[in-house]
Short mmCIF file of C-alpha atoms in Angstrom, two decimals:
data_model
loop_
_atom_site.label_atom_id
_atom_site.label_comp_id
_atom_site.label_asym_id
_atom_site.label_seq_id
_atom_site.Cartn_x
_atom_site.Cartn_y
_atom_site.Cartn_z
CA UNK A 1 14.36 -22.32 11.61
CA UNK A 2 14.97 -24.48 8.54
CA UNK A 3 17.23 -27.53 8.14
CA UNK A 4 18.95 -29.51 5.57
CA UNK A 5 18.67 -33.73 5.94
CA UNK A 6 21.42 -34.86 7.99
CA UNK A 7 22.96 -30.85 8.63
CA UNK A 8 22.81 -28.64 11.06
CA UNK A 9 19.96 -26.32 11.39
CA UNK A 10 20.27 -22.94 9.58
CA UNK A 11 18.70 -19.83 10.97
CA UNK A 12 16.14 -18.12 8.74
CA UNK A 13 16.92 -14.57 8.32
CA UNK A 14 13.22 -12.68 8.57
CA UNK A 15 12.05 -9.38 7.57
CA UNK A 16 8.62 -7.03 7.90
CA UNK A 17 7.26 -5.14 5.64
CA UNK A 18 5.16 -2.40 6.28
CA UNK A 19 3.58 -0.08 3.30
CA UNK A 20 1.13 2.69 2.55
CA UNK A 21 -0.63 0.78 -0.37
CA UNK A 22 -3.47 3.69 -0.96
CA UNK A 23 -1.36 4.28 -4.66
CA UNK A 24 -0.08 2.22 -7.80
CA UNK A 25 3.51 3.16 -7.02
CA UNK A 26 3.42 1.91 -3.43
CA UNK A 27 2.20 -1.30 -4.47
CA UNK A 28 4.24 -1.52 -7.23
CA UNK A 29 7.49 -0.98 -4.79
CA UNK A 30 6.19 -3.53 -2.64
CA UNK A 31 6.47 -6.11 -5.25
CA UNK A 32 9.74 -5.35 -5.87
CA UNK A 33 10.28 -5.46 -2.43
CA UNK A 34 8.45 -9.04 -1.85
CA UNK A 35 10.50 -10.55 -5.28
CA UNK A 36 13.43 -9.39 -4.11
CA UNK A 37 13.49 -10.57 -0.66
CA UNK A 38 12.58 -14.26 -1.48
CA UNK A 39 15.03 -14.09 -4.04
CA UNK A 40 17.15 -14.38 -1.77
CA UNK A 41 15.64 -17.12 0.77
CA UNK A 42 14.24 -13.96 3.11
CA UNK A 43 11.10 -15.01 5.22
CA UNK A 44 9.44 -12.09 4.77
CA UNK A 45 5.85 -11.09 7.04
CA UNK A 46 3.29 -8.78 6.15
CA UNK A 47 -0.26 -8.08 7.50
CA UNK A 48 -3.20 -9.42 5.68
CA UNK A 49 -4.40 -6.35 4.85
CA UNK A 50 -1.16 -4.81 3.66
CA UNK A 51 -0.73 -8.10 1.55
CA UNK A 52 -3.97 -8.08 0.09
CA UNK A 53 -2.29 -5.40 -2.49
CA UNK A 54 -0.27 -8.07 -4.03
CA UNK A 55 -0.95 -10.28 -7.21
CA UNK A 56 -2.26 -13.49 -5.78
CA UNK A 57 1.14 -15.11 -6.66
CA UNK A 58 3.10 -12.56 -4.87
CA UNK A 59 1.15 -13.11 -1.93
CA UNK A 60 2.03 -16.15 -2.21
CA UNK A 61 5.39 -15.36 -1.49
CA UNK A 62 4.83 -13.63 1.97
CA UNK A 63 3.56 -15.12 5.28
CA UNK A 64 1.13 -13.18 6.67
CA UNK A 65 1.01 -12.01 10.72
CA UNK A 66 -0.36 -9.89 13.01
CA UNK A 67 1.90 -7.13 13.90
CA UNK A 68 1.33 -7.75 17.75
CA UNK A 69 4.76 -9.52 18.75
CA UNK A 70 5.87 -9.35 14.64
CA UNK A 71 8.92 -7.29 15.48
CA UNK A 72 10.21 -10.56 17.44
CA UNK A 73 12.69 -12.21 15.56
CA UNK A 74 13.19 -9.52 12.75
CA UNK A 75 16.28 -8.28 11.61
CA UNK A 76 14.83 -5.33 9.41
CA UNK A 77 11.62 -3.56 9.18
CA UNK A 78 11.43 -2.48 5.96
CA UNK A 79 8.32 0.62 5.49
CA UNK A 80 7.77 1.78 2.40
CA UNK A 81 5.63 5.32 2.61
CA UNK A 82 5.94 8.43 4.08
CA UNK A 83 7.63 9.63 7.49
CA UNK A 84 4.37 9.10 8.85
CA UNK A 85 4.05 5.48 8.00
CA UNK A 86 7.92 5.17 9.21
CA UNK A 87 6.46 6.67 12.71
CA UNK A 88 4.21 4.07 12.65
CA UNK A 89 7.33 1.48 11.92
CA UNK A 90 8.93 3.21 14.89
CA UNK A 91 6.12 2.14 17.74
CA UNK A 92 7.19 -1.26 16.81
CA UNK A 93 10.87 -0.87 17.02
CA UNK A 94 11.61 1.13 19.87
CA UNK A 95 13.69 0.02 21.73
CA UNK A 96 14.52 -3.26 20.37
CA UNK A 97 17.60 -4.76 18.27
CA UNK A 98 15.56 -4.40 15.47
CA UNK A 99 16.56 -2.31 12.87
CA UNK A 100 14.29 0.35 10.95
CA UNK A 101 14.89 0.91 7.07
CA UNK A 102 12.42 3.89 5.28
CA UNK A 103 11.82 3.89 1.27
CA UNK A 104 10.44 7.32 0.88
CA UNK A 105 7.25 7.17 -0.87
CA UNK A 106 5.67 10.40 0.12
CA UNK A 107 6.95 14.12 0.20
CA UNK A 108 10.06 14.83 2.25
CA UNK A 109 10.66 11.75 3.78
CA UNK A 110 13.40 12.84 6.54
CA UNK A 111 13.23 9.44 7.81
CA UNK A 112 13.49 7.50 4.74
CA UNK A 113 17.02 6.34 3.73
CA UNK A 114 16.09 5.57 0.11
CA UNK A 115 13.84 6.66 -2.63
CA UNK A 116 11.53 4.94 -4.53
CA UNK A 117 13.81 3.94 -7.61
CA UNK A 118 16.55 2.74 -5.27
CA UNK A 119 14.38 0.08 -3.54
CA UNK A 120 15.72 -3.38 -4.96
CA UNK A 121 19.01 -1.52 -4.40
CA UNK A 122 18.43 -0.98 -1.06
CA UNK A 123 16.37 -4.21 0.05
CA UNK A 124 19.62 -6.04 -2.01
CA UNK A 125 22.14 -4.30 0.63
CA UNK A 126 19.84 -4.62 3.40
CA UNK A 127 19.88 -8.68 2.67
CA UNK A 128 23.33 -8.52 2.25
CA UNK A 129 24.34 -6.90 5.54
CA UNK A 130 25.86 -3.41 3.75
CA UNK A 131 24.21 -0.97 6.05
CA UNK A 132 25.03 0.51 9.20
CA UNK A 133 23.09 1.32 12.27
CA UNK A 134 22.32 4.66 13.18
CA UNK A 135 20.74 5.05 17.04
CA UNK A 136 17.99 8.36 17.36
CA UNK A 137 16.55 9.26 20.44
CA UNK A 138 13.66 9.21 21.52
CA UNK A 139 11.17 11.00 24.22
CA UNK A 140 9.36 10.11 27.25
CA UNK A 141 6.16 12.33 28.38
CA UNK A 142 4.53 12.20 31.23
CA UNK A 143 0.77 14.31 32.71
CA UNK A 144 0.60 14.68 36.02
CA UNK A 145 -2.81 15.92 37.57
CA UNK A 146 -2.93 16.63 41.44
CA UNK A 147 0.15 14.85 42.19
CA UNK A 148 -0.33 11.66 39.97
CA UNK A 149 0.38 10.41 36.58
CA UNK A 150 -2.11 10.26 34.57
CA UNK A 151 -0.77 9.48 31.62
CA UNK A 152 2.55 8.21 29.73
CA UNK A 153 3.52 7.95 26.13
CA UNK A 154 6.53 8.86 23.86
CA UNK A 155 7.48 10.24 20.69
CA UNK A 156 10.48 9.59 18.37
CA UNK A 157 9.77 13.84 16.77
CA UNK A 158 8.22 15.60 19.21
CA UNK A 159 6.12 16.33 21.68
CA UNK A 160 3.57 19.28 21.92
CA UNK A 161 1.29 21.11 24.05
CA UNK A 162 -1.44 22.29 22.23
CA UNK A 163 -4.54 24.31 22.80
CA UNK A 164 -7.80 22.25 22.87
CA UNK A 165 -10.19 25.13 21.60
CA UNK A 166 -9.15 26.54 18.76
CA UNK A 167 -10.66 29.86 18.83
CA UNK A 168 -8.85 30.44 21.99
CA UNK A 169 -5.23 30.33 23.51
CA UNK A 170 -3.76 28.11 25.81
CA UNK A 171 -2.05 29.60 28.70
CA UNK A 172 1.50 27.88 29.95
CA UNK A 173 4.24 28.49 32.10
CA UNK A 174 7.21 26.59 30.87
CA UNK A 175 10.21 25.24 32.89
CA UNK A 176 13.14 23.63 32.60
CA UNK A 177 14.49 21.38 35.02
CA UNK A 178 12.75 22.54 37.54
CA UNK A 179 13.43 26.23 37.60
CA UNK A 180 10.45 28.45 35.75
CA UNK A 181 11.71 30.42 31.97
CA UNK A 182 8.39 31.90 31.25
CA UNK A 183 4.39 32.31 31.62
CA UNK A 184 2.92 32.99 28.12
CA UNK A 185 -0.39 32.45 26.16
CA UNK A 186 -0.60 31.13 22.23
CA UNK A 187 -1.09 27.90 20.31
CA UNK A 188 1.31 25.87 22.56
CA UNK A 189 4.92 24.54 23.07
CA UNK A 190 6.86 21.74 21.08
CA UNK A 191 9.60 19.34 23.08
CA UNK A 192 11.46 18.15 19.97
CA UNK A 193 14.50 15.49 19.49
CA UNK A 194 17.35 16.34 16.91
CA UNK A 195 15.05 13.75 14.34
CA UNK A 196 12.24 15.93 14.65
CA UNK A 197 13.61 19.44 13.82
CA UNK A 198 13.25 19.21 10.53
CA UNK A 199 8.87 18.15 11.19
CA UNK A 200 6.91 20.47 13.32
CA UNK A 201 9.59 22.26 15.22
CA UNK A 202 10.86 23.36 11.95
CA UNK A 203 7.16 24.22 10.81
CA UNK A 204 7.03 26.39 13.76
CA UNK A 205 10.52 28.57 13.50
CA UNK A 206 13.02 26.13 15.37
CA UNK A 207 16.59 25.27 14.20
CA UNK A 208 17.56 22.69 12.23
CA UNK A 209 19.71 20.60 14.44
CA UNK A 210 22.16 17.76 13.24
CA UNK A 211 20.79 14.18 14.18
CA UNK A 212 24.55 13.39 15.94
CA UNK A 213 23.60 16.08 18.51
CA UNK A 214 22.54 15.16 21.72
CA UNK A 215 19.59 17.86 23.13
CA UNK A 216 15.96 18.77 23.55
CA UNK A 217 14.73 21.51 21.87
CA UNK A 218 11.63 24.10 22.88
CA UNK A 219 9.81 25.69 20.78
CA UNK A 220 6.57 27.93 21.25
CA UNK A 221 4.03 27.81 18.96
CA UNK A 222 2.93 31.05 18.01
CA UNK A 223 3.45 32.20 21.47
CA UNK A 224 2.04 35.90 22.77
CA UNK A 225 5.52 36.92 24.41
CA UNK A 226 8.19 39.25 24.03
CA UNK A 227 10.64 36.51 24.63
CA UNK A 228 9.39 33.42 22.46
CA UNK A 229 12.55 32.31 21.13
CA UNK A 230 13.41 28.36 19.96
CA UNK A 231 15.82 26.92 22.71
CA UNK A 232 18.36 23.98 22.43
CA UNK A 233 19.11 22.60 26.26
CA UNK A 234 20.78 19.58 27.30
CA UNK A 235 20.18 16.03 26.49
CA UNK A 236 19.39 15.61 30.64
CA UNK A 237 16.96 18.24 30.80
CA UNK A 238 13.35 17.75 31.90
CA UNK A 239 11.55 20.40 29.91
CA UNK A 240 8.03 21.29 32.20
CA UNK A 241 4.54 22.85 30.88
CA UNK A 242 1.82 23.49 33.62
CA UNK A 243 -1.52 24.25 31.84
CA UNK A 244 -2.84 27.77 33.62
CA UNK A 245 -6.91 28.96 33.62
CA UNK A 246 -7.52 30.51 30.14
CA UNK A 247 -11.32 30.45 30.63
CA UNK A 248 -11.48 26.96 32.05
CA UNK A 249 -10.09 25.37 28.61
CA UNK A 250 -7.43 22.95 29.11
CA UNK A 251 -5.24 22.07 26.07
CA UNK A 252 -4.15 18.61 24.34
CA UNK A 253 -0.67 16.35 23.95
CA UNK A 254 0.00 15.20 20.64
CA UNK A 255 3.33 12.70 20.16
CA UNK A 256 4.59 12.73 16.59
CA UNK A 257 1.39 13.98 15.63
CA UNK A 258 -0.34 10.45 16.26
CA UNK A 259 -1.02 10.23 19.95
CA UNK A 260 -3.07 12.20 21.77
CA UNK A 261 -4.38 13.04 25.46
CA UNK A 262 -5.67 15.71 27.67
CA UNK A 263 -4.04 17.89 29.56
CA UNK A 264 -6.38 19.47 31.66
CA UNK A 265 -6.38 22.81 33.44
CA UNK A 266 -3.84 22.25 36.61
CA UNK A 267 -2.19 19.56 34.68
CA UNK A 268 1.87 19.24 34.41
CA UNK A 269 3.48 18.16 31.35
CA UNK A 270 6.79 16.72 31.84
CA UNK A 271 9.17 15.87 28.88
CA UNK A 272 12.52 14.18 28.85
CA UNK A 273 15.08 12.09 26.89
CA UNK A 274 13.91 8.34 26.94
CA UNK A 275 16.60 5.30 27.94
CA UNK A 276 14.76 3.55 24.53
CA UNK A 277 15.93 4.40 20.92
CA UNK A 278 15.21 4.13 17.36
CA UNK A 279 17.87 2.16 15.24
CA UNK A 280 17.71 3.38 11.93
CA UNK A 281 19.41 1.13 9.27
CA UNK A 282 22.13 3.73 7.27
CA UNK A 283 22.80 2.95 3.52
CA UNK A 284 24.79 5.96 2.30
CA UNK A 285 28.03 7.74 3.13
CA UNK A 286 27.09 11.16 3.34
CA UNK A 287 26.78 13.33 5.60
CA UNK A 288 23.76 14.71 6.90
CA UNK A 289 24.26 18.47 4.91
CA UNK A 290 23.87 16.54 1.84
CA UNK A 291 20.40 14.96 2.81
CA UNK A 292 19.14 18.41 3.88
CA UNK A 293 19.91 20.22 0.69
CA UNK A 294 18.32 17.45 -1.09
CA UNK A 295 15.72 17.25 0.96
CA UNK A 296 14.48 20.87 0.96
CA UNK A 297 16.46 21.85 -2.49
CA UNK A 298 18.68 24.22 -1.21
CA UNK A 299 20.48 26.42 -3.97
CA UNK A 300 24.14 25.45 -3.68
CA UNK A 301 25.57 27.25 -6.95
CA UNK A 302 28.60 28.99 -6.73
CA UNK A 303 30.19 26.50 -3.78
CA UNK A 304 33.44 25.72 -4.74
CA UNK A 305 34.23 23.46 -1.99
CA UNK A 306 36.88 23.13 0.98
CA UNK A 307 40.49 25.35 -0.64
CA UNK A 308 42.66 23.93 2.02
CA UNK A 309 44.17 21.39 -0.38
CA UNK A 310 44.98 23.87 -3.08
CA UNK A 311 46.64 26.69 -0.83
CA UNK A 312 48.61 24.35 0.68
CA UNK A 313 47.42 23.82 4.24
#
């Protein structure tokens, strides 16, 4: 909080900023990033290692924190990086008011909202309160082992089941809420939101599903089956793996790929929509068609658009 002599007290809008600063370009958007924000009177926090990129006057212009509690009080979290530095930006923000904002600085970047050369653009509408909220869901996983959990994470992508000796298969039989679909052996299983069918679930032959849908998708990984085919169930499903003998190996639980933790042989996976989300903050108009074909270049020559206009209906 800041004050003026005599006036009432004024709250100070904050911001983090998290960034992959391994390359020139990263650190060269978060300087743009920094300027820009105290331009405009933003208390911005960064970590001291993540600030140590900047010029010694820009780091001037940043106070520097801990991340532990850093979320508290911030408006934005601005990451600039790939999706896997925005996953990292997610751990913080789940399920608080705070609101996430990706500058794609990688390959892809589903996350992201922006690219590099629109980040003063898109710091300048963030500080001016032009963006809109978009809420993702996330996932809740549970192990149990003889009748007790074990162990409990999340994931804002996926979730997945995966063999823990790689020369060998892992051997699951699969349910969903509650009632068994199938027994087969292979690399494992994925639980994926809507957010994360376009990350490993697409990798591994699932559909592309629009983030505005509400489900839970399956997919096998490589799976040793006549029937191996991606599912999309309901939003209130409770998607089940129970780790079979395969030569006493047991297999492993990744979460978005950063997270991981046995699941021995015996062991029950459980996966299912979380009551904590991911607010993403939403700069542009379009719909989500237009950031897949942009995304993954799809060839769109020849489209001549909707005709309903021109014959009259």
């Amino acid at each position: 909080m800041s004050a003026q002599a005599g006036g009432p007290a004024t709250e100070v809008r904050t911001v983090l900023v998290l960034a992959h600063t391994g390359r020139a370009e990263a650190v060269a958007a978060l300087t743009d990033v920094v300027r820009t924000l105290h331009a405009a009177g933003v208390r911005t926090l960064m970590t001291p290692d993540e600030a140590e990129a900047l010029s010694v006057a820009d780091r001037r212009l940043v106070h520097e924190c801990q991340l532990d509690g850093a979320v508290e009080g911030a408006e934005v979290v601005v990451v600039l990086g790939g999706d896997g530095t925005i996953l990292r930006a997610a751990e913080l923000v789940r399920g608080s008011s705070t609101v996430l904002l990706g500058v794609n600085l990688g390959h892809v970047g589903f996350l992201a909202e922006a690219e590099r050369e629109e980040v003063v653009e898109s710091v300048s509408r963030v500080v001016a309160g032009d963006y809109r909220v978009e809420e993702r869901m996330t996932l809740d996983v549970e192990v149990v082992l003889d009748g007790r959990v074990v162990t409990r994470s999340w994931a804002v992508n996926e979730v997945s089941v995966e063999k823990g000796n790689r020369e060998r298969m892992i051997e699951m039989v699969v349910d969903v809420d509650g009632r068994p679909l199938s027994t087969f052996g292979g690399d494992g299983l994925i639980a994926a939101t809507p957010t994360g069918s376009t990350a490993y679930a697409f990798s591994a032959g699932g559909p592309v599903v629009w983030p505005e849908v509400e489900a839970l998708l399956v997919v096998p990984i490589s799976a040793h089956a006549l029937f191996a085919r991606p599912l999309v169930i309901a939003p209130t499903s409770c998607v089940g793996v129970e780790v079979l003998p395969s030569l006493d190996d047991g297999g492993v639980v990744w979460c978005d790929g950063r997270r991981t933790f046995a699941a021995p042989v015996g062991a029950r996976v459980e996966v299912r929509r979380s009551q904590q989300r991911v607010r993403l903050a939403r700069l542009s108009t379009g719909v989500f068609t237009d950031r897949l074909v942009a995304k993954f270049g799809l060839p769109v020559h020849g489209w001549r658009g909707p005709r309903a206009a021109a014959d009259g209906g």
